[in-house]
Amino acid sequence: MSIEVAIVGIGMHEFGRTEGVSGMDQGVVAVRRACADAGLKWDDMQFAFGGSQAAGAADTMVSQLGLTGLQFINVANGCATGGSALFSAYNTIRSGVFDVGIAIGFDKHERGAFRINTKGAGLGDWYGASGLALTTQFFGMKINRYMHEYGITQSSLAKVSEKAFRNGAQNPMAWRRKPISEQEVLDSAMLSYPLTQYMFCSPGEGGVALVLARADKAHLYTDKPIYLKAAAVRSRRFGSFEVLAPSIALEHNAGPTVDASKAAFEMAGIGPEDIDVAQLQDTESGAEIMHMAENGFCEHGEQEFMIQAGETEIGGKFPVNTDGGCLANGEPVGASGLRQVYENVLQLRGQAGARQVPNDPKVAYTHVYGAPGISGVTILSR
Amino acid sequence: MTQVPVTEGVFSWPSQTPQLIGSRCVECGNHMFPVQSGCPKCSSDSTEEVLLGRRGTLWTWTVQGYPPKSPPYAGNVDPKTFQAFGVGYIELPGQIKIEARLTESDPAKLKIGMEMEMVLVPLNTDEAGNEVVTFAFAPVA
Ligand SMILES: [Zn+2]
C-alpha cells in the first residue's frame, strides 16, 4: 500500500511590491503562516525544500525560523522552482523517509521585464546584444503563430486579462486589484505584437509555503486535508518551441506541458473532464489560452468560443485562474507555482471567499511553465 | 565606416553575402544554430560546421515595442529615439528555423509565410568608430 500525501497547512506573503521587506523575509512570513495553519511549529518540520531565483539561498532562512537541524535542500529550477520544491517534498513523503515537511518558494525581482542572464542560459553574448534575449518576444511569437493557425482573436486575449484583473480584485493577497476593461487592455501600449502591456504579467514579489504530511496522519493537523494526487515536472523534447531559442527544429513537438499534463493525469488515474477548477500559467494572456489546450482541457481553437461565452470565469463551466493568475499577482519566479497550489487548496476547502467557485469543487489542477522549456503540473483533491 | 560583426563565428565574415554558421549532425542530418558539438535529436557527439541558407519563409513574428534592457542589448535604448524592430523565426527549407531581427517592423507588412532573405543591420558604433553589425532578415521585394 503506497503512501499518500496531503497538504495540511498553507501560508502566503502578499504578492506585489513590499518595500523594505526582502524576498527571504517574505518567505519566512509564508512559512510561519503555513505552520500556524497546520497547528504546527517550525521544529515539527522534519524536512524542507525551498528556492528563489533572485532572493537568496532558501536554507539561510533557518537563522530566523530556528536552527532545528532539519534536512533543508535548496531548489533552483527557473520558473518551476516552486513546483520542483513541491515535487521533491511530495516524493520525500511518498518514499516513507519523513512524515511531515514543508515546500517553500519566494522571490523579489527588479522592476520591468526580466533581465536575462544569457551566459547562465547557455547563450552567446551576441544573442542579447542583437536584441533577442527577451522572453516577451517568445510569447508574442508563439501566440501570433497560434492565432494564425487556430483563429484566436485579439478580443479573447484581452478578455483573459479582463478576467484576471476582475478575479484579482476579489483576492486580498493579489498585487493588482483594480478591474481593467477589455477595451483598456486593448488600448494599452503594444509591447510585443500582438500582446499589449495589460496582457503581460510583471516580475514581482511574494512568498508561499505548504506543509505536507502523510495522508494517514493528516487528520492530526487539519480537518480539511487536501490530497496531492499527482505532481509531475517535464522538460522539453526535440522539436518543441521554447523561450530564448536562437533556432528551432523544422519538425514539431507539442512541448513539455503536454508531457507533464499526461503524466500527472496518469498518476492521478483521472482525466481532464474530472477537473473542477484550474490554475494555468498565464505569463501573458495568450499563454493561458494555449495552455488550456496543451493541458488537455479543450481542442486547439475551442478556446475562442469558451472565452467569449465566459466559460473560464469563476461562475463558468471551467473556471481558470480564480485568484487572478500571474497577470494580477505578478510573477515572483520562486513562489509562482506554489501560489497556484495555495489557491486550489482554498478552493477545495471552500475558503476562497468572494472568489469561491460555486460548483463545490472536488478536484483541482495547477500548471506552471517557464524557461528554458519546463512544465510542472499538480492535481489536488478533497 | 568600417563594419565589424557583433561576434565571430555566428555568420561568415567578411563576405558580400554573409551566411549563418550552423552545425549538421553527421549521424542523423539534423541542423543546429549556432554551432554546437552535440546533437539534441539523436544525442550523437559527431557534428560538422555548415553554412546555412540565406533565404526562407517567415514562420512567426512579433515587434519589439520597447527598449530592451542594456546590457545585454547593444543597440539604442534611449526611450525618446528608440525604434521598434521586428523579430521572427525564418524557416530555412530542409534545415532549421532561425530566430532573427527583421528589417520590417510594421505589423501590416509582416505576414506568416512571406519570403525573407538574410542581411546585416547596424547595432551601434564601438569605441574605435567601427559600425557593429548583426544579422537580420528582410522581406524579399
Ligand atoms: Zn543527430
XYZ file of C-alpha atoms and ligand atoms in Angstrom:
524
model
C 0.000 0.000 0.000
C 1.709 3.152 -1.175
C 1.927 6.240 0.997
C -0.399 9.097 0.048
C 0.385 12.757 0.630
C -1.801 15.569 1.978
C -1.397 19.329 2.205
C -2.204 20.218 5.816
C -1.083 23.838 6.053
C -0.770 26.779 3.673
C 0.828 30.187 4.106
C 1.426 33.144 1.839
C 3.038 36.550 1.998
C 1.066 39.094 -0.024
C 2.176 39.311 -3.666
C 3.116 42.635 -5.260
C 5.649 45.183 -4.088
C 6.517 45.281 -0.379
C 9.104 47.996 0.149
C 11.663 47.317 2.857
C 10.920 43.592 3.163
C 13.390 41.245 1.499
C 12.225 38.306 -0.593
C 13.707 35.991 2.023
C 11.702 37.682 4.794
C 8.554 37.261 2.725
C 9.377 33.563 2.562
C 9.782 33.466 6.342
C 6.338 35.070 6.806
C 4.842 32.444 4.470
C 6.482 29.631 6.461
C 5.171 30.950 9.794
C 1.668 31.286 8.358
C 1.758 27.776 6.868
C 2.903 26.241 10.148
C 0.203 28.156 12.053
C -2.423 26.974 9.550
C -1.399 23.367 10.269
C -1.237 23.970 14.014
C 2.445 23.080 13.929
C 5.695 24.720 14.927
C 8.824 25.115 12.838
C 10.559 22.478 14.936
C 7.891 19.964 13.889
C 9.180 20.186 10.302
C 11.325 17.145 9.533
C 12.482 18.450 6.153
C 12.215 21.434 3.817
C 12.681 22.072 0.105
C 12.880 25.742 -0.808
C 14.028 28.094 -3.511
C 14.081 31.529 -5.056
C 15.563 32.814 -8.282
C 16.694 36.269 -7.172
C 16.223 36.469 -3.391
C 18.911 34.225 -1.952
C 19.511 30.647 -0.822
C 16.371 29.394 0.905
C 18.186 27.361 3.559
C 19.623 30.501 5.153
C 16.129 31.325 6.461
C 16.643 28.852 9.293
C 18.587 31.573 11.079
C 15.253 33.360 11.515
C 12.949 30.356 11.798
C 15.056 28.342 14.205
C 18.157 26.196 13.970
C 16.448 22.850 14.417
C 18.845 20.741 12.377
C 16.244 19.671 9.816
C 17.140 18.425 6.328
C 16.879 21.573 4.180
C 17.538 21.300 0.428
C 17.694 24.304 -1.885
C 15.914 24.019 -5.213
C 16.735 26.103 -8.280
C 14.768 25.243 -11.385
C 13.819 28.500 -13.073
C 10.108 29.147 -13.311
C 9.433 25.651 -11.993
C 11.390 26.262 -8.776
C 8.316 26.242 -6.523
C 6.821 23.323 -8.404
C 10.090 21.422 -8.089
C 10.216 22.074 -4.325
C 6.700 20.673 -4.024
C 7.513 17.714 -6.278
C 10.539 16.917 -4.105
C 8.565 17.225 -0.857
C 5.813 15.034 -2.280
C 8.246 12.283 -3.193
C 10.086 12.537 0.106
C 6.882 11.698 1.960
C 5.805 9.062 -0.554
C 9.142 7.334 -0.159
C 8.489 6.975 3.581
C 11.632 8.828 4.660
C 9.751 11.554 6.564
C 6.175 12.124 7.743
C 5.851 15.896 7.681
C 7.734 18.704 5.960
C 7.439 21.925 4.021
C 7.861 23.283 0.475
C 8.834 26.971 0.247
C 9.100 29.437 -2.622
C 9.745 33.175 -2.521
C 11.239 35.918 -4.669
C 11.800 39.602 -5.249
C 12.723 40.912 -8.719
C 13.806 44.294 -10.007
C 11.185 46.334 -11.848
C 10.489 45.942 -15.567
C 10.912 42.919 -17.814
C 13.236 40.152 -16.645
C 16.889 40.843 -17.415
C 18.127 37.645 -18.964
C 21.438 36.164 -17.884
C 22.444 34.959 -21.344
C 25.550 33.171 -20.066
C 23.528 31.315 -17.438
C 21.053 30.353 -20.160
C 23.879 28.989 -22.327
C 23.555 31.718 -24.967
C 26.315 33.734 -26.641
C 26.746 37.452 -25.898
C 25.704 38.244 -29.487
C 22.179 36.996 -28.739
C 21.433 39.604 -26.078
C 23.477 42.261 -27.886
C 21.343 41.772 -31.003
C 18.122 42.369 -29.061
C 16.847 38.787 -28.956
C 17.177 37.940 -25.241
C 13.638 38.902 -24.247
C 11.108 36.340 -23.065
C 8.308 38.715 -24.111
C 9.267 38.183 -27.771
C 8.757 34.428 -27.463
C 5.271 34.908 -26.041
C 4.358 37.346 -28.812
C 5.657 34.978 -31.484
C 4.051 31.838 -30.032
C 0.572 33.355 -29.745
C 0.883 35.128 -33.116
C 1.504 31.771 -34.807
C -1.266 30.160 -32.725
C -3.805 32.847 -33.662
C -2.858 32.348 -37.319
C -3.365 28.569 -37.061
C -6.426 28.369 -34.823
C -8.370 31.598 -35.241
C -7.980 33.055 -31.746
C -8.867 36.782 -31.716
C -7.335 39.836 -30.085
C -10.629 40.226 -28.189
C -10.099 36.880 -26.471
C -6.564 37.870 -25.485
C -7.996 40.992 -23.855
C -10.861 39.111 -22.187
C -8.354 36.835 -20.429
C -6.684 39.910 -18.909
C -10.015 41.475 -18.011
C -10.973 38.280 -16.144
C -7.610 38.142 -14.364
C -7.935 41.668 -13.010
C -11.587 41.117 -12.054
C -10.601 37.978 -10.113
C -7.587 39.743 -8.618
C -9.908 42.447 -7.301
C -11.555 39.718 -5.174
C -8.242 38.444 -3.817
C -6.752 40.262 -0.793
C -3.341 38.631 -1.496
C -3.185 39.843 -5.110
C -0.987 42.659 -6.391
C -3.340 44.196 -8.970
C -6.813 44.569 -7.505
C -8.391 47.088 -9.872
C -10.656 45.805 -12.640
C -9.494 46.789 -16.156
C -11.891 46.590 -19.088
C -11.305 44.682 -22.316
C -11.045 47.992 -24.186
C -8.458 49.400 -21.750
C -6.404 46.223 -22.201
C -6.548 46.604 -25.992
C -5.663 50.306 -25.794
C -2.594 49.868 -23.553
C 0.915 50.070 -25.038
C 1.804 47.388 -27.616
C 4.842 45.706 -26.039
C 5.338 42.681 -28.248
C 2.760 42.341 -31.007
C 0.005 41.131 -30.610
C 0.420 41.493 -26.836
C -0.204 44.786 -25.036
C 1.037 45.948 -21.649
C -2.015 44.702 -19.711
C -1.757 41.289 -21.369
C 1.592 40.669 -19.645
C 2.335 39.852 -16.026
C 5.220 41.634 -14.323
C 8.078 40.272 -12.273
C 7.069 40.843 -8.648
C 7.499 39.745 -5.048
C 5.917 37.291 -2.674
C 6.285 34.021 -0.803
C 4.302 30.801 -0.367
C 4.820 27.774 1.865
C 2.924 24.487 2.012
C 3.093 21.949 4.854
C 2.799 18.366 3.619
C 2.188 15.224 5.639
C 1.492 11.535 5.180
C -2.195 11.317 4.334
C -2.823 8.754 7.084
C -1.622 11.301 9.640
C -3.208 14.389 8.071
C -6.142 14.445 10.477
C -3.732 15.162 13.316
C -3.193 18.606 11.790
C -6.337 19.600 9.919
C -9.959 18.585 9.497
C -9.760 19.548 5.803
C -6.777 17.722 4.333
C -6.278 18.253 0.625
C -4.698 15.282 -1.105
C -1.881 15.709 -3.588
C -2.812 13.084 -6.174
C -0.082 13.902 -8.673
C 2.973 16.114 -9.144
C 4.949 15.913 -12.386
C 7.735 18.025 -13.912
C 8.873 17.619 -17.527
C 11.486 19.335 -19.701
C 11.319 19.973 -23.443
C 11.781 17.406 -26.164
C 13.303 17.763 -29.607
C 11.150 19.950 -31.848
C 9.277 21.952 -29.210
C 9.074 25.759 -29.489
C 10.500 27.347 -26.339
C 11.537 30.629 -24.853
C 15.050 32.020 -25.640
C 15.783 29.699 -28.575
C 18.148 31.008 -31.310
C 16.752 28.261 -33.528
C 14.068 25.591 -33.519
C 13.822 22.326 -35.414
C 11.684 22.029 -38.528
C 9.792 19.107 -37.032
C 7.195 19.909 -34.400
C 6.772 18.510 -30.893
C 3.941 19.530 -28.600
C 6.165 20.640 -25.724
C 6.715 19.884 -22.029
C 3.258 20.988 -20.883
C 1.587 18.206 -22.854
C 4.027 15.666 -21.394
C 3.708 16.889 -17.793
C -0.080 17.000 -18.066
C -0.348 13.454 -19.412
C 1.995 12.157 -16.715
C 0.003 13.862 -13.957
C -3.365 12.592 -15.194
C -1.947 9.085 -15.432
C -0.549 9.313 -11.904
C -3.895 10.521 -10.539
C -5.883 7.997 -12.566
C -8.327 10.632 -13.824
C -8.781 12.799 -16.932
C -9.251 16.474 -17.825
C -13.055 16.091 -17.633
C -12.733 15.441 -13.878
C -11.131 18.821 -13.096
C -13.401 21.400 -11.412
C -11.011 24.370 -11.238
C -7.601 25.064 -12.809
C -4.721 27.488 -12.356
C -2.757 27.651 -15.628
C 0.471 29.539 -16.355
C -0.552 32.951 -17.689
C 2.728 34.794 -18.168
C 0.624 36.641 -20.681
C -2.975 36.191 -21.724
C -2.115 34.153 -24.821
C -0.323 31.609 -22.638
C -3.486 30.924 -20.657
C -5.349 30.300 -23.911
C -2.723 27.955 -25.378
C -2.247 26.143 -22.069
C -5.966 25.303 -21.890
C -5.462 23.067 -24.924
C -1.927 21.879 -24.099
C -3.179 20.606 -20.729
C -5.968 18.685 -22.439
C -8.980 20.782 -21.390
C -10.122 21.530 -24.952
C -9.117 21.166 -28.590
C -6.894 23.820 -30.187
C -9.139 26.671 -31.278
C -12.072 25.824 -28.991
C -10.819 28.429 -26.524
C -12.221 31.196 -28.713
C -15.786 30.055 -28.057
C -15.137 29.170 -24.402
C -13.703 32.594 -23.579
C -16.288 34.571 -25.497
C -19.012 32.532 -23.710
C -17.478 33.177 -20.275
C -16.806 29.500 -19.543
C -13.481 30.218 -17.812
C -14.967 32.762 -15.396
C -15.362 31.897 -11.691
C -19.034 31.077 -12.270
C -18.422 29.352 -15.620
C -18.235 25.703 -16.621
C -14.450 25.567 -16.302
C -13.011 28.295 -14.004
C -9.391 29.217 -14.800
C -7.018 31.348 -12.708
C -9.536 32.176 -9.999
C -7.020 34.162 -7.917
C -6.135 36.428 -10.845
C -3.201 34.303 -12.000
C 0.204 35.736 -12.804
C -1.491 38.655 -14.546
C -2.979 40.012 -11.288
C -0.430 38.566 -8.860
C 2.800 39.224 -10.724
C 5.459 36.573 -11.048
C 7.922 36.127 -8.214
C 9.508 33.188 -10.011
C 10.306 31.018 -6.983
C 6.835 31.403 -5.465
C 4.584 31.435 -8.510
C 3.902 27.709 -8.870
C 3.141 27.361 -5.160
C 0.687 30.278 -5.308
C -1.408 28.237 -7.716
C -1.488 25.305 -5.293
C -2.320 27.657 -2.398
C -5.313 28.951 -4.353
C -6.515 25.437 -5.164
C -6.301 24.396 -1.511
C -8.500 27.388 -0.596
C -10.961 26.498 -3.363
C -11.152 22.829 -2.316
C -11.556 23.771 1.355
C -14.341 26.171 0.386
C -12.369 29.074 1.887
C -11.824 31.236 -1.200
C -14.282 33.902 -0.066
C -15.640 36.231 -2.730
C -13.907 34.254 -5.498
C -15.046 30.802 -4.337
C -16.109 28.793 -7.378
C -19.751 27.796 -6.884
C -19.562 24.235 -8.257
C -18.488 22.622 -4.943
C -15.079 21.705 -6.431
C -13.566 18.316 -5.613
C -10.558 18.134 -7.946
C -8.210 20.983 -8.889
C -5.280 21.375 -11.297
C -2.180 23.587 -11.465
C 0.284 24.156 -14.297
C 3.484 26.228 -14.419
C 5.646 26.805 -17.481
C 8.938 28.621 -17.866
C 12.420 28.896 -19.300
C 14.140 27.031 -20.837
C 11.120 24.865 -21.601
C 9.940 23.221 -18.391
C 6.448 22.493 -17.093
C 5.118 21.378 -13.728
C 1.626 20.044 -13.052
C -0.173 19.115 -9.827
C -3.579 17.543 -9.216
C -5.272 18.028 -5.853
C -8.449 16.502 -4.470
C -10.502 16.723 -1.296
C 32.781 53.459 -41.872
C 34.389 50.070 -41.207
C 31.948 47.345 -40.269
C 32.675 44.724 -37.617
C 30.498 41.718 -36.709
C 28.769 41.610 -33.311
C 30.720 38.403 -32.736
C 32.950 35.973 -34.592
C 31.615 32.600 -35.665
C 27.889 33.355 -35.941
C 27.887 34.400 -39.611
C 30.556 34.209 -42.311
C 32.749 37.319 -42.328
C 33.991 39.169 -44.243
C 31.603 38.336 -47.062
C 29.485 40.091 -49.693
C 26.712 37.601 -48.968
C 27.169 36.512 -45.334
C 25.630 33.219 -44.230
C 24.837 31.945 -40.764
C 27.206 29.293 -39.476
C 25.485 26.233 -38.045
C 26.175 22.580 -37.391
C 24.930 19.443 -39.066
C 24.755 16.099 -37.324
C 26.871 13.516 -39.130
C 24.666 10.709 -37.782
C 21.118 11.964 -38.397
C 21.473 15.084 -40.583
C 19.826 17.387 -38.018
C 20.793 21.078 -38.346
C 21.670 23.301 -35.356
C 22.287 27.012 -34.873
C 24.531 28.390 -33.510
C 27.342 25.839 -33.784
C 27.205 23.080 -31.189
C 29.009 19.800 -30.742
C 26.217 17.523 -29.522
C 23.007 16.705 -31.389
C 19.759 17.276 -29.427
C 17.866 14.980 -31.796
C 19.906 11.773 -31.631
C 22.422 12.543 -28.819
C 25.363 11.978 -31.212
C 28.550 13.949 -30.489
C 29.581 13.982 -34.129
C 28.677 17.247 -35.856
C 30.237 19.322 -38.638
C 30.096 23.047 -39.412
C 27.853 24.139 -42.291
C 26.820 27.437 -43.814
C 23.037 27.840 -43.630
C 20.791 29.058 -46.429
C 20.175 32.780 -46.862
C 16.523 32.561 -47.877
C 13.423 31.163 -46.234
C 9.874 31.933 -45.167
C 8.578 33.780 -42.128
C 7.224 31.180 -39.660
C 6.098 33.625 -36.963
C 6.940 37.152 -35.845
C 6.464 39.910 -33.277
C 7.570 43.522 -32.894
C 9.865 44.590 -30.055
C 7.947 47.674 -28.957
C 10.066 48.902 -26.032
C 13.824 49.308 -25.467
C 15.406 46.039 -24.250
C 17.494 46.174 -21.070
C 21.109 47.166 -21.651
C 23.209 45.221 -21.006
C 22.826 42.840 -22.695
C 21.301 44.844 -25.595
C 23.892 46.747 -27.642
C 21.514 48.889 -29.723
C 19.811 52.201 -28.993
C 17.808 52.174 -25.745
C 17.030 55.889 -25.475
C 13.233 55.891 -24.989
C 12.987 59.140 -26.989
C 14.663 57.800 -30.117
C 14.175 54.029 -29.759
C 12.842 52.442 -32.931
C 10.675 49.337 -32.641
C 12.132 46.364 -34.526
C 10.636 43.156 -35.830
C 11.710 39.725 -34.574
C 10.757 36.437 -36.137
C 11.602 32.845 -36.959
C 12.591 32.174 -40.547
C 12.143 28.648 -41.818
C 15.151 27.693 -43.960
C 13.956 24.851 -46.222
C 15.356 21.451 -45.273
C 17.445 22.951 -42.448
C 16.071 24.773 -39.409
C 14.048 27.755 -38.176
C 16.249 30.725 -37.235
C 15.344 33.469 -34.773
C 16.383 36.882 -36.070
C 15.697 40.569 -36.152
C 13.554 41.665 -39.090
C 14.158 44.825 -41.058
C 10.384 45.369 -41.189
C 8.507 46.398 -38.017
C 5.085 47.329 -39.405
C 2.531 44.627 -38.453
C 0.561 45.458 -41.590
C 3.542 44.463 -43.742
C 4.518 41.244 -41.957
C 2.758 38.037 -42.979
C 3.414 34.467 -41.912
C 4.716 32.574 -44.945
C 6.317 35.567 -46.720
C 9.728 35.174 -48.400
C 12.689 36.526 -46.421
C 16.403 36.967 -47.103
C 19.366 37.446 -44.784
C 21.019 40.881 -44.498
C 23.237 42.686 -41.989
C 21.965 45.615 -39.906
C 23.866 48.149 -37.759
C 23.553 47.916 -33.961
C 25.842 50.727 -32.733
C 29.292 52.268 -33.117
C 32.135 50.878 -30.982
C 34.914 52.899 -29.236
C 37.167 52.566 -32.307
C 34.491 54.128 -34.513
C 33.537 50.890 -36.247
C 29.946 50.104 -37.092
C 28.905 46.943 -35.225
C 26.556 44.798 -37.328
C 24.364 41.792 -36.613
C 22.259 39.576 -38.880
C 18.627 40.175 -39.740
C 16.102 39.035 -42.323
C 14.409 41.335 -44.828
C 11.271 40.725 -46.901
C 12.204 39.748 -50.466
C 10.947 42.529 -52.709
Zn 21.790 13.750 -34.712
